[in-house]
mmCIF file of C-alpha atoms in Angstrom:
data_model
loop_
_atom_site.group_PDB
_atom_site.id
_atom_site.type_symbol
_atom_site.label_atom_id
_atom_site.label_comp_id
_atom_site.label_asym_id
_atom_site.label_seq_id
_atom_site.Cartn_x
_atom_site.Cartn_y
_atom_site.Cartn_z
ATOM 1 C CA UNK A 1 140.849 -10.236 157.247
ATOM 2 C CA UNK A 2 137.945 -8.147 155.973
ATOM 3 C CA UNK A 3 136.908 -11.005 153.705
ATOM 4 C CA UNK A 4 136.892 -13.433 156.664
ATOM 5 C CA UNK A 5 134.827 -11.025 158.764
ATOM 6 C CA UNK A 6 132.325 -10.547 155.909
ATOM 7 C CA UNK A 7 131.850 -14.314 155.475
ATOM 8 C CA UNK A 8 131.379 -14.791 159.219
ATOM 9 C CA UNK A 9 128.783 -12.000 159.357
ATOM 10 C CA UNK A 10 126.954 -13.445 156.368
ATOM 11 C CA UNK A 11 126.850 -16.900 157.971
ATOM 12 C CA UNK A 12 125.482 -15.468 161.218
ATOM 13 C CA UNK A 13 122.818 -13.488 159.297
ATOM 14 C CA UNK A 14 121.759 -16.552 157.360
ATOM 15 C CA UNK A 15 121.521 -18.595 160.530
ATOM 16 C CA UNK A 16 119.393 -15.969 162.249
ATOM 17 C CA UNK A 17 117.070 -15.846 159.248
ATOM 18 C CA UNK A 18 116.711 -19.635 159.320
ATOM 19 C CA UNK A 19 115.729 -19.442 162.973
ATOM 20 C CA UNK A 20 113.421 -16.448 162.534
ATOM 21 C CA UNK A 21 111.120 -17.942 159.892
ATOM 22 C CA UNK A 22 110.020 -20.965 161.927
ATOM 23 C CA UNK A 23 109.767 -18.781 165.012
ATOM 24 C CA UNK A 24 107.247 -16.557 163.231
ATOM 25 C CA UNK A 25 105.264 -19.578 162.106
ATOM 26 C CA UNK A 26 105.368 -21.015 165.614
ATOM 27 C CA UNK A 27 103.987 -17.758 167.014
ATOM 28 C CA UNK A 28 100.721 -18.324 165.121
ATOM 29 C CA UNK A 29 98.285 -19.957 167.543
ATOM 30 C CA UNK A 30 96.477 -23.229 166.875
ATOM 31 C CA UNK A 31 92.804 -22.432 166.296
ATOM 32 C CA UNK A 32 90.112 -25.028 165.624
ATOM 33 C CA UNK A 33 86.628 -23.772 164.797
ATOM 34 C CA UNK A 34 83.414 -25.383 163.642
ATOM 35 C CA UNK A 35 81.383 -23.978 160.766
ATOM 36 C CA UNK A 36 77.709 -24.883 160.410
ATOM 37 C CA UNK A 37 76.424 -24.541 156.842
ATOM 38 C CA UNK A 38 72.797 -23.834 156.116
ATOM 39 C CA UNK A 39 72.887 -26.131 153.068
ATOM 40 C CA UNK A 40 73.127 -29.874 152.298
ATOM 41 C CA UNK A 41 76.262 -31.316 150.695
ATOM 42 C CA UNK A 42 74.222 -32.368 147.656
ATOM 43 C CA UNK A 43 74.017 -28.683 146.667
ATOM 44 C CA UNK A 44 77.731 -28.578 145.969
ATOM 45 C CA UNK A 45 77.909 -24.971 144.785
ATOM 46 C CA UNK A 46 76.224 -23.248 147.704
ATOM 47 C CA UNK A 47 77.418 -25.711 150.369
ATOM 48 C CA UNK A 48 80.811 -25.642 148.666
ATOM 49 C CA UNK A 49 81.308 -22.061 149.823
ATOM 50 C CA UNK A 50 81.912 -23.360 153.354
ATOM 51 C CA UNK A 51 84.512 -25.837 152.107
ATOM 52 C CA UNK A 52 86.231 -23.144 150.037
ATOM 53 C CA UNK A 53 86.571 -20.938 153.118
ATOM 54 C CA UNK A 54 87.913 -23.786 155.279
ATOM 55 C CA UNK A 55 90.477 -24.843 152.650
ATOM 56 C CA UNK A 56 91.651 -21.274 151.995
ATOM 57 C CA UNK A 57 92.125 -20.513 155.698
ATOM 58 C CA UNK A 58 93.995 -23.750 156.381
ATOM 59 C CA UNK A 59 96.393 -23.321 153.469
ATOM 60 C CA UNK A 60 97.042 -19.650 154.258
ATOM 61 C CA UNK A 61 98.020 -20.506 157.843
ATOM 62 C CA UNK A 62 99.970 -23.728 157.204
ATOM 63 C CA UNK A 63 97.223 -25.617 158.986
ATOM 64 C CA UNK A 64 97.344 -23.525 162.140
ATOM 65 C CA UNK A 65 93.774 -22.240 161.712
ATOM 66 C CA UNK A 66 91.519 -25.221 161.089
ATOM 67 C CA UNK A 67 87.817 -24.891 160.238
ATOM 68 C CA UNK A 68 85.626 -27.994 160.111
ATOM 69 C CA UNK A 69 82.552 -27.546 157.924
ATOM 70 C CA UNK A 70 79.282 -29.298 158.746
ATOM 71 C CA UNK A 71 76.336 -29.654 156.362
ATOM 72 C CA UNK A 72 72.851 -28.456 157.224
ATOM 73 C CA UNK A 73 71.503 -30.100 160.364
ATOM 74 C CA UNK A 74 74.692 -31.904 161.357
ATOM 75 C CA UNK A 75 75.230 -29.743 164.468
ATOM 76 C CA UNK A 76 72.044 -27.671 164.693
ATOM 77 C CA UNK A 77 69.038 -27.316 162.362
ATOM 78 C CA UNK A 78 69.308 -24.555 159.765
ATOM 79 C CA UNK A 79 66.760 -22.264 161.509
ATOM 80 C CA UNK A 80 68.979 -22.244 164.609
ATOM 81 C CA UNK A 81 72.315 -21.304 163.021
ATOM 82 C CA UNK A 82 72.221 -17.603 163.918
ATOM 83 C CA UNK A 83 71.463 -18.446 167.547
ATOM 84 C CA UNK A 84 74.080 -21.213 167.590
ATOM 85 C CA UNK A 85 76.785 -18.831 166.380
ATOM 86 C CA UNK A 86 75.630 -16.057 168.698
ATOM 87 C CA UNK A 87 75.705 -18.276 171.794
ATOM 88 C CA UNK A 88 78.984 -19.968 170.859
ATOM 89 C CA UNK A 89 77.669 -23.467 170.100
ATOM 90 C CA UNK A 90 79.627 -23.100 166.848
ATOM 91 C CA UNK A 91 82.032 -20.323 165.966
ATOM 92 C CA UNK A 92 80.893 -19.852 162.373
ATOM 93 C CA UNK A 93 77.760 -20.115 160.266
ATOM 94 C CA UNK A 94 77.643 -20.020 156.461
ATOM 95 C CA UNK A 95 74.032 -19.245 155.651
ATOM 96 C CA UNK A 96 71.482 -16.788 154.302
ATOM 97 C CA UNK A 97 70.715 -13.958 156.675
ATOM 98 C CA UNK A 98 67.072 -13.917 155.600
ATOM 99 C CA UNK A 99 66.478 -17.340 157.130
ATOM 100 C CA UNK A 100 66.299 -15.490 160.446
ATOM 101 C CA UNK A 101 63.576 -13.078 159.372
ATOM 102 C CA UNK A 102 61.420 -14.408 162.202
ATOM 103 C CA UNK A 103 63.892 -13.083 164.778
ATOM 104 C CA UNK A 104 63.853 -9.624 163.181
ATOM 105 C CA UNK A 105 62.847 -8.585 159.615
ATOM 106 C CA UNK A 106 66.149 -6.698 159.295
ATOM 107 C CA UNK A 107 67.936 -10.046 158.921
ATOM 108 C CA UNK A 108 66.260 -10.417 155.514
ATOM 109 C CA UNK A 109 68.089 -7.419 154.090
ATOM 110 C CA UNK A 110 71.474 -9.082 154.546
ATOM 111 C CA UNK A 111 70.529 -11.511 151.783
ATOM 112 C CA UNK A 112 68.108 -9.812 149.418
ATOM 113 C CA UNK A 113 65.239 -7.347 149.276
ATOM 114 C CA UNK A 114 62.405 -7.797 146.748
ATOM 115 C CA UNK A 115 63.065 -5.483 143.782
ATOM 116 C CA UNK A 116 66.406 -4.676 145.390
ATOM 117 C CA UNK A 117 69.964 -5.080 144.134
ATOM 118 C CA UNK A 118 71.388 -7.432 141.539
ATOM 119 C CA UNK A 119 74.550 -9.396 142.394
ATOM 120 C CA UNK A 120 77.040 -6.755 141.281
ATOM 121 C CA UNK A 121 75.090 -3.995 142.960
ATOM 122 C CA UNK A 122 74.798 -6.055 146.142
ATOM 123 C CA UNK A 123 78.563 -6.460 146.272
ATOM 124 C CA UNK A 124 79.027 -2.753 145.592
ATOM 125 C CA UNK A 125 76.619 -1.860 148.395
ATOM 126 C CA UNK A 126 78.149 -4.314 150.861
ATOM 127 C CA UNK A 127 81.790 -3.514 150.156
ATOM 128 C CA UNK A 128 81.718 0.129 149.072
ATOM 129 C CA UNK A 129 78.278 1.522 149.900
ATOM 130 C CA UNK A 130 78.420 1.027 153.643
ATOM 131 C CA UNK A 131 76.002 -1.892 153.507
ATOM 132 C CA UNK A 132 78.010 -4.433 155.465
ATOM 133 C CA UNK A 133 78.828 -1.851 158.140
ATOM 134 C CA UNK A 134 75.111 -1.113 158.539
ATOM 135 C CA UNK A 135 74.333 -4.805 158.759
ATOM 136 C CA UNK A 136 77.058 -5.376 161.338
ATOM 137 C CA UNK A 137 75.613 -2.631 163.513
ATOM 138 C CA UNK A 138 72.458 -4.721 163.525
ATOM 139 C CA UNK A 139 74.141 -8.149 163.748
ATOM 140 C CA UNK A 140 76.090 -6.997 166.814
ATOM 141 C CA UNK A 141 72.797 -6.947 168.724
ATOM 142 C CA UNK A 142 72.697 -10.711 168.202
ATOM 143 C CA UNK A 143 76.382 -11.253 169.066
ATOM 144 C CA UNK A 144 77.243 -11.798 165.392
ATOM 145 C CA UNK A 145 79.797 -10.379 163.001
ATOM 146 C CA UNK A 146 78.996 -10.940 159.324
ATOM 147 C CA UNK A 147 80.842 -10.763 156.031
ATOM 148 C CA UNK A 148 79.796 -11.560 152.420
ATOM 149 C CA UNK A 149 80.692 -15.135 151.514
ATOM 150 C CA UNK A 150 78.679 -16.080 148.443
ATOM 151 C CA UNK A 151 76.066 -14.970 145.931
ATOM 152 C CA UNK A 152 73.804 -16.933 143.600
ATOM 153 C CA UNK A 153 73.037 -14.151 141.135
ATOM 154 C CA UNK A 154 69.428 -13.356 140.273
ATOM 155 C CA UNK A 155 67.262 -16.344 141.087
ATOM 156 C CA UNK A 156 64.378 -17.944 139.272
ATOM 157 C CA UNK A 157 60.760 -17.222 140.174
ATOM 158 C CA UNK A 158 59.778 -20.716 141.216
ATOM 159 C CA UNK A 159 58.132 -23.954 140.131
ATOM 160 C CA UNK A 160 54.342 -24.127 139.748
ATOM 161 C CA UNK A 161 51.985 -27.032 139.276
ATOM 162 C CA UNK A 162 49.754 -24.829 137.087
ATOM 163 C CA UNK A 163 50.220 -21.755 134.886
ATOM 164 C CA UNK A 164 50.155 -18.350 136.560
ATOM 165 C CA UNK A 165 49.060 -15.645 134.147
ATOM 166 C CA UNK A 166 47.338 -13.045 136.326
ATOM 167 C CA UNK A 167 47.275 -11.925 139.940
ATOM 168 C CA UNK A 168 43.961 -13.735 140.279
ATOM 169 C CA UNK A 169 45.760 -17.009 139.620
ATOM 170 C CA UNK A 170 47.723 -16.497 142.839
ATOM 171 C CA UNK A 171 44.639 -16.435 145.051
ATOM 172 C CA UNK A 172 44.875 -19.184 147.658
ATOM 173 C CA UNK A 173 47.976 -20.682 146.034
ATOM 174 C CA UNK A 174 50.219 -22.355 148.640
ATOM 175 C CA UNK A 175 53.822 -21.442 147.854
ATOM 176 C CA UNK A 176 57.044 -22.296 149.591
ATOM 177 C CA UNK A 177 58.453 -18.810 150.075
ATOM 178 C CA UNK A 178 59.406 -16.965 153.234
ATOM 179 C CA UNK A 179 60.545 -13.677 154.687
ATOM 180 C CA UNK A 180 59.718 -10.382 153.024
ATOM 181 C CA UNK A 181 58.935 -12.206 149.774
ATOM 182 C CA UNK A 182 56.363 -14.240 151.670
ATOM 183 C CA UNK A 183 54.707 -11.055 152.929
ATOM 184 C CA UNK A 184 54.613 -9.697 149.369
ATOM 185 C CA UNK A 185 53.075 -12.877 147.951
ATOM 186 C CA UNK A 186 50.567 -12.862 150.796
ATOM 187 C CA UNK A 187 49.418 -9.396 149.747
ATOM 188 C CA UNK A 188 48.885 -10.822 146.259
ATOM 189 C CA UNK A 189 46.641 -13.561 147.644
ATOM 190 C CA UNK A 190 49.077 -16.466 147.923
ATOM 191 C CA UNK A 191 49.584 -18.471 151.131
ATOM 192 C CA UNK A 192 53.330 -18.518 151.964
ATOM 193 C CA UNK A 193 54.809 -21.684 153.462
ATOM 194 C CA UNK A 194 58.172 -21.988 155.215
ATOM 195 C CA UNK A 195 59.688 -25.334 154.233
ATOM 196 C CA UNK A 196 63.397 -26.354 154.351
ATOM 197 C CA UNK A 197 65.031 -27.120 151.000
ATOM 198 C CA UNK A 198 65.141 -30.866 151.572
ATOM 199 C CA UNK A 199 61.389 -31.044 152.215
ATOM 200 C CA UNK A 200 60.239 -29.084 149.154
ATOM 201 C CA UNK A 201 60.125 -31.975 146.669
ATOM 202 C CA UNK A 202 57.854 -34.271 148.712
ATOM 203 C CA UNK A 203 55.573 -31.333 149.553
ATOM 204 C CA UNK A 204 55.201 -30.514 145.847
ATOM 205 C CA UNK A 205 54.780 -34.162 144.929
ATOM 206 C CA UNK A 206 52.009 -34.721 147.472
ATOM 207 C CA UNK A 207 50.276 -31.436 146.593
ATOM 208 C CA UNK A 208 50.783 -30.067 150.101
ATOM 209 C CA UNK A 209 52.036 -26.960 148.301
ATOM 210 C CA UNK A 210 51.246 -25.690 144.814
ATOM 211 C CA UNK A 211 54.527 -23.910 144.099
ATOM 212 C CA UNK A 212 58.030 -23.420 145.443
ATOM 213 C CA UNK A 213 61.074 -21.313 144.842
ATOM 214 C CA UNK A 214 64.668 -22.273 145.559
ATOM 215 C CA UNK A 215 67.651 -20.870 143.606
ATOM 216 C CA UNK A 216 68.067 -21.507 139.882
ATOM 217 C CA UNK A 217 68.553 -24.194 137.226
ATOM 218 C CA UNK A 218 71.696 -25.870 138.593
ATOM 219 C CA UNK A 219 70.378 -26.418 142.111
ATOM 220 C CA UNK A 220 66.737 -26.845 141.104
ATOM 221 C CA UNK A 221 67.654 -29.637 138.687
ATOM 222 C CA UNK A 222 69.453 -31.489 141.498
ATOM 223 C CA UNK A 223 66.379 -31.226 143.704
ATOM 224 C CA UNK A 224 64.159 -32.669 140.955
ATOM 225 C CA UNK A 225 61.400 -30.061 141.019
ATOM 226 C CA UNK A 226 60.708 -30.400 137.288
ATOM 227 C CA UNK A 227 59.319 -33.897 137.886
ATOM 228 C CA UNK A 228 56.441 -32.619 140.028
ATOM 229 C CA UNK A 229 55.882 -29.006 138.896
ATOM 230 C CA UNK A 230 56.259 -28.390 135.140
ATOM 231 C CA UNK A 231 56.030 -24.578 134.982
ATOM 232 C CA UNK A 232 59.245 -22.669 135.711
ATOM 233 C CA UNK A 233 58.822 -18.913 136.156
ATOM 234 C CA UNK A 234 61.247 -16.000 136.018
ATOM 235 C CA UNK A 235 62.585 -13.699 137.307
ATOM 236 C CA UNK A 236 62.730 -14.180 141.068
ATOM 237 C CA UNK A 237 61.956 -10.514 141.700
ATOM 238 C CA UNK A 238 62.472 -11.058 145.414
ATOM 239 C CA UNK A 239 66.100 -12.143 144.947
ATOM 240 C CA UNK A 240 67.971 -10.050 142.422
ATOM 241 C CA UNK A 241 71.389 -10.761 143.921
ATOM 242 C CA UNK A 242 71.095 -12.708 147.172
ATOM 243 C CA UNK A 243 74.184 -12.750 149.346
ATOM 244 C CA UNK A 244 75.242 -15.595 151.610
ATOM 245 C CA UNK A 245 76.976 -14.440 154.791
ATOM 246 C CA UNK A 246 79.645 -15.924 156.981
ATOM 247 C CA UNK A 247 78.492 -15.267 160.531
ATOM 248 C CA UNK A 248 81.169 -15.239 163.243
ATOM 249 C CA UNK A 249 80.558 -15.272 166.980
ATOM 250 C CA UNK A 250 81.398 -11.680 167.881
ATOM 251 C CA UNK A 251 83.434 -12.558 170.958
ATOM 252 C CA UNK A 252 85.462 -15.143 169.062
ATOM 253 C CA UNK A 253 86.003 -12.663 166.235
ATOM 254 C CA UNK A 254 87.437 -10.064 168.597
ATOM 255 C CA UNK A 255 89.757 -12.640 170.181
ATOM 256 C CA UNK A 256 91.087 -13.781 166.799
ATOM 257 C CA UNK A 257 94.569 -12.454 165.907
ATOM 258 C CA UNK A 258 94.488 -9.659 163.335
ATOM 259 C CA UNK A 259 96.330 -11.829 160.825
ATOM 260 C CA UNK A 260 93.668 -14.513 161.129
ATOM 261 C CA UNK A 261 90.900 -11.928 160.848
ATOM 262 C CA UNK A 262 92.461 -10.730 157.586
ATOM 263 C CA UNK A 263 92.799 -14.285 156.263
ATOM 264 C CA UNK A 264 89.192 -15.184 157.135
ATOM 265 C CA UNK A 265 87.934 -11.965 155.540
ATOM 266 C CA UNK A 266 89.931 -12.688 152.386
ATOM 267 C CA UNK A 267 88.731 -16.297 152.287
ATOM 268 C CA UNK A 268 85.126 -15.120 152.541
ATOM 269 C CA UNK A 269 85.627 -12.593 149.747
ATOM 270 C CA UNK A 270 87.111 -15.324 147.555
ATOM 271 C CA UNK A 271 84.182 -17.635 148.306
ATOM 272 C CA UNK A 272 81.807 -14.780 147.481
ATOM 273 C CA UNK A 273 83.272 -14.361 144.003
ATOM 274 C CA UNK A 274 83.826 -18.086 143.436
ATOM 275 C CA UNK A 275 80.222 -19.053 144.157
ATOM 276 C CA UNK A 276 78.767 -16.491 141.755
ATOM 277 C CA UNK A 277 81.193 -17.576 139.028
ATOM 278 C CA UNK A 278 80.204 -21.212 139.496
ATOM 279 C CA UNK A 279 76.477 -20.496 139.266
ATOM 280 C CA UNK A 280 76.967 -18.312 136.193
ATOM 281 C CA UNK A 281 79.018 -21.079 134.551
ATOM 282 C CA UNK A 282 76.703 -23.967 135.487
ATOM 283 C CA UNK A 283 73.192 -22.526 135.118
ATOM 284 C CA UNK A 284 73.049 -22.323 131.299
ATOM 285 C CA UNK A 285 73.667 -26.036 130.720
ATOM 286 C CA UNK A 286 71.286 -26.959 133.538
ATOM 287 C CA UNK A 287 68.541 -24.822 132.024
ATOM 288 C CA UNK A 288 69.067 -26.482 128.646
ATOM 289 C CA UNK A 289 68.739 -29.910 130.253
ATOM 290 C CA UNK A 290 65.565 -28.919 132.091
ATOM 291 C CA UNK A 291 63.959 -27.531 128.942
ATOM 292 C CA UNK A 292 65.023 -30.611 126.995
ATOM 293 C CA UNK A 293 63.274 -32.772 129.576
ATOM 294 C CA UNK A 294 59.991 -30.905 129.182
ATOM 295 C CA UNK A 295 60.114 -28.002 131.639
ATOM 296 C CA UNK A 296 57.841 -25.142 130.556
ATOM 297 C CA UNK A 297 59.666 -21.823 130.948
ATOM 298 C CA UNK A 298 57.389 -18.851 131.605
ATOM 299 C CA UNK A 299 57.967 -15.146 132.390
ATOM 300 C CA UNK A 300 55.909 -13.466 135.072
ATOM 301 C CA UNK A 301 53.379 -11.190 133.400
ATOM 302 C CA UNK A 302 53.782 -7.436 133.594
ATOM 303 C CA UNK A 303 50.568 -7.370 135.609
ATOM 304 C CA UNK A 304 52.036 -9.641 138.275
ATOM 305 C CA UNK A 305 55.342 -7.751 138.408
ATOM 306 C CA UNK A 306 53.611 -4.386 138.766
ATOM 307 C CA UNK A 307 51.310 -5.714 141.493
ATOM 308 C CA UNK A 308 54.267 -7.274 143.292
ATOM 309 C CA UNK A 309 56.258 -4.032 143.087
ATOM 310 C CA UNK A 310 53.370 -2.095 144.619
ATOM 311 C CA UNK A 311 52.899 -4.710 147.339
ATOM 312 C CA UNK A 312 56.642 -4.702 148.081
ATOM 313 C CA UNK A 313 56.715 -0.978 148.756
ATOM 314 C CA UNK A 314 53.672 -1.318 150.999
ATOM 315 C CA UNK A 315 55.482 -4.012 152.997
ATOM 316 C CA UNK A 316 58.587 -1.851 153.301
ATOM 317 C CA UNK A 317 56.520 1.058 154.628
ATOM 318 C CA UNK A 318 54.639 -1.141 157.091
ATOM 319 C CA UNK A 319 57.747 -2.841 158.508
ATOM 320 C CA UNK A 320 59.758 0.418 158.569
ATOM 321 C CA UNK A 321 57.051 2.086 160.656
ATOM 322 C CA UNK A 322 57.596 -0.515 163.386
ATOM 323 C CA UNK A 323 61.310 -1.288 163.073
ATOM 324 C CA UNK A 324 63.991 1.430 163.057
ATOM 325 C CA UNK A 325 66.797 -0.996 162.166
ATOM 326 C CA UNK A 326 64.888 -2.244 159.141
ATOM 327 C CA UNK A 327 64.109 1.294 157.994
ATOM 328 C CA UNK A 328 67.743 2.356 158.259
ATOM 329 C CA UNK A 329 68.957 -0.535 156.138
ATOM 330 C CA UNK A 330 66.161 -0.596 153.524
ATOM 331 C CA UNK A 331 66.476 3.158 152.970
ATOM 332 C CA UNK A 332 70.169 2.600 152.241
ATOM 333 C CA UNK A 333 69.386 -0.275 149.861
ATOM 334 C CA UNK A 334 66.761 1.682 147.912
ATOM 335 C CA UNK A 335 68.872 4.807 147.643
ATOM 336 C CA UNK A 336 71.873 2.812 146.439
ATOM 337 C CA UNK A 337 69.732 0.819 143.970
ATOM 338 C CA UNK A 338 68.273 3.923 142.350
ATOM 339 C CA UNK A 339 71.682 5.530 141.980
ATOM 340 C CA UNK A 340 73.187 2.349 140.535
ATOM 341 C CA UNK A 341 70.549 2.055 137.842
ATOM 342 C CA UNK A 342 71.399 5.541 136.607
ATOM 343 C CA UNK A 343 74.701 3.967 135.590
ATOM 344 C CA UNK A 344 73.569 0.449 134.677
ATOM 345 C CA UNK A 345 70.986 1.711 132.169
ATOM 346 C CA UNK A 346 73.687 3.645 130.325
ATOM 347 C CA UNK A 347 76.281 0.921 129.834
ATOM 348 C CA UNK A 348 75.391 -2.505 131.233
ATOM 349 C CA UNK A 349 71.777 -2.647 130.068
ATOM 350 C CA UNK A 350 72.545 -1.222 126.622
ATOM 351 C CA UNK A 351 75.441 -3.636 126.107
ATOM 352 C CA UNK A 352 73.576 -6.704 127.361
ATOM 353 C CA UNK A 353 70.455 -5.893 125.359
ATOM 354 C CA UNK A 354 72.452 -5.664 122.135
ATOM 355 C CA UNK A 355 74.473 -8.814 122.851
ATOM 356 C CA UNK A 356 71.382 -10.866 123.671
ATOM 357 C CA UNK A 357 69.963 -9.975 120.260
ATOM 358 C CA UNK A 358 73.299 -10.479 118.487
ATOM 359 C CA UNK A 359 74.416 -13.771 120.057
ATOM 360 C CA UNK A 360 72.690 -15.923 117.436
ATOM 361 C CA UNK A 361 74.865 -14.314 114.761
ATOM 362 C CA UNK A 362 78.018 -15.700 116.378
#
C-alpha cells in the first residue's frame, strides 16, 4: 500500500513539474525592440556589438525578447540616436556617447577623455568606481539609461597627408576630430572637422581635410585611409580606452521585467568584453598588412604630447567652470586615473615593458 501511494505521489509531482516549466516560460512577455547602431555593417567588430547583444538576449529568453539591430542611418542618422532613444523612436541605441558632445560636453566623458583612462581602467571606473552611476545621473536628464557595451582599446592618433613633427606643423591643419579632442586640437592650431565615418575617405582623397582619426588598424584598413594619407600616427591620446554604450529609453527600461533587465545588462557586459577581445586579436595582423603596403608609422613627438596635455587640462578647466555635470564626472575620471596608475606602474607597466623587449627572443 505504501509503495502504491509513493508511486502515485511521484507521478503527480512529475506531472506538476512538467506543467510548471512551460507555465514559467509562458509568463515571460513577448518584447520586440529596435536597436539603432551608430556604425555601418562594414565595420563588423564595432557594429557587431549590436548583433551580439541581440543574439544573446534572444537565446537567453527563448526568443521572447527580440531585438532588431539596424546599421547607422537605417532608422535615424547617427547624430540623432541619443534623441531617438530618448523620445522613444527606437528603444535602444548602440553608439559612442561622445557623438552627442554638442548636446552637452558631459556626453563625451561616457566614451573617453583625452589623457584619461585606458580600456581596463575605463571598465574599472564604470563598473567599480561609480562611473556608470555618475553617467546615468546625467543621462537621466535626457531620458536615457546607459550601460557599457563595447570598447576598442587605445586608438591610433590618425592619418595625415604630411608628416607632423612639431606643434607648428598643426597650424591650420584641417582634421576630422570632434568633441573634447577637437577643442584640444583647436588650441594647438588645428581646425577640427566633424565628419561621419563613411565620409572620411572622400574628404581625405579630395583634400577637403588634411588628416583624420577613426579607431585603429583593423577598422582603418577597411576604410582605406592608407591609400590617401600615408602617415599613421600614435597614440590617440584622446582615446585611451573608449567605451561604447548601450542607451535604453528610460521609460522602457523601467517597464522591462527585472529578469529582462538582468539579461540585457549581462548581454551588454558580454559585448563589452567581446569587442575589446576582437580588436586586440585583429589589430596586429591589420597593422602588419598596412605597413607592408607602405603605410608610414610615426609616433607623436614628446613636444606635441606635452602641448596636448597642457591644452587638455585648460579645456577641462574651461568647460568645468561652465558645466557642473561635466566637472563632477571629469573630477571622478581624473582622480580614478591617478590612483590607477599608482598600481599600473608597479606591475602592468613593468611587465609589459620587459615583455616588449623580450618578445623577439621567443
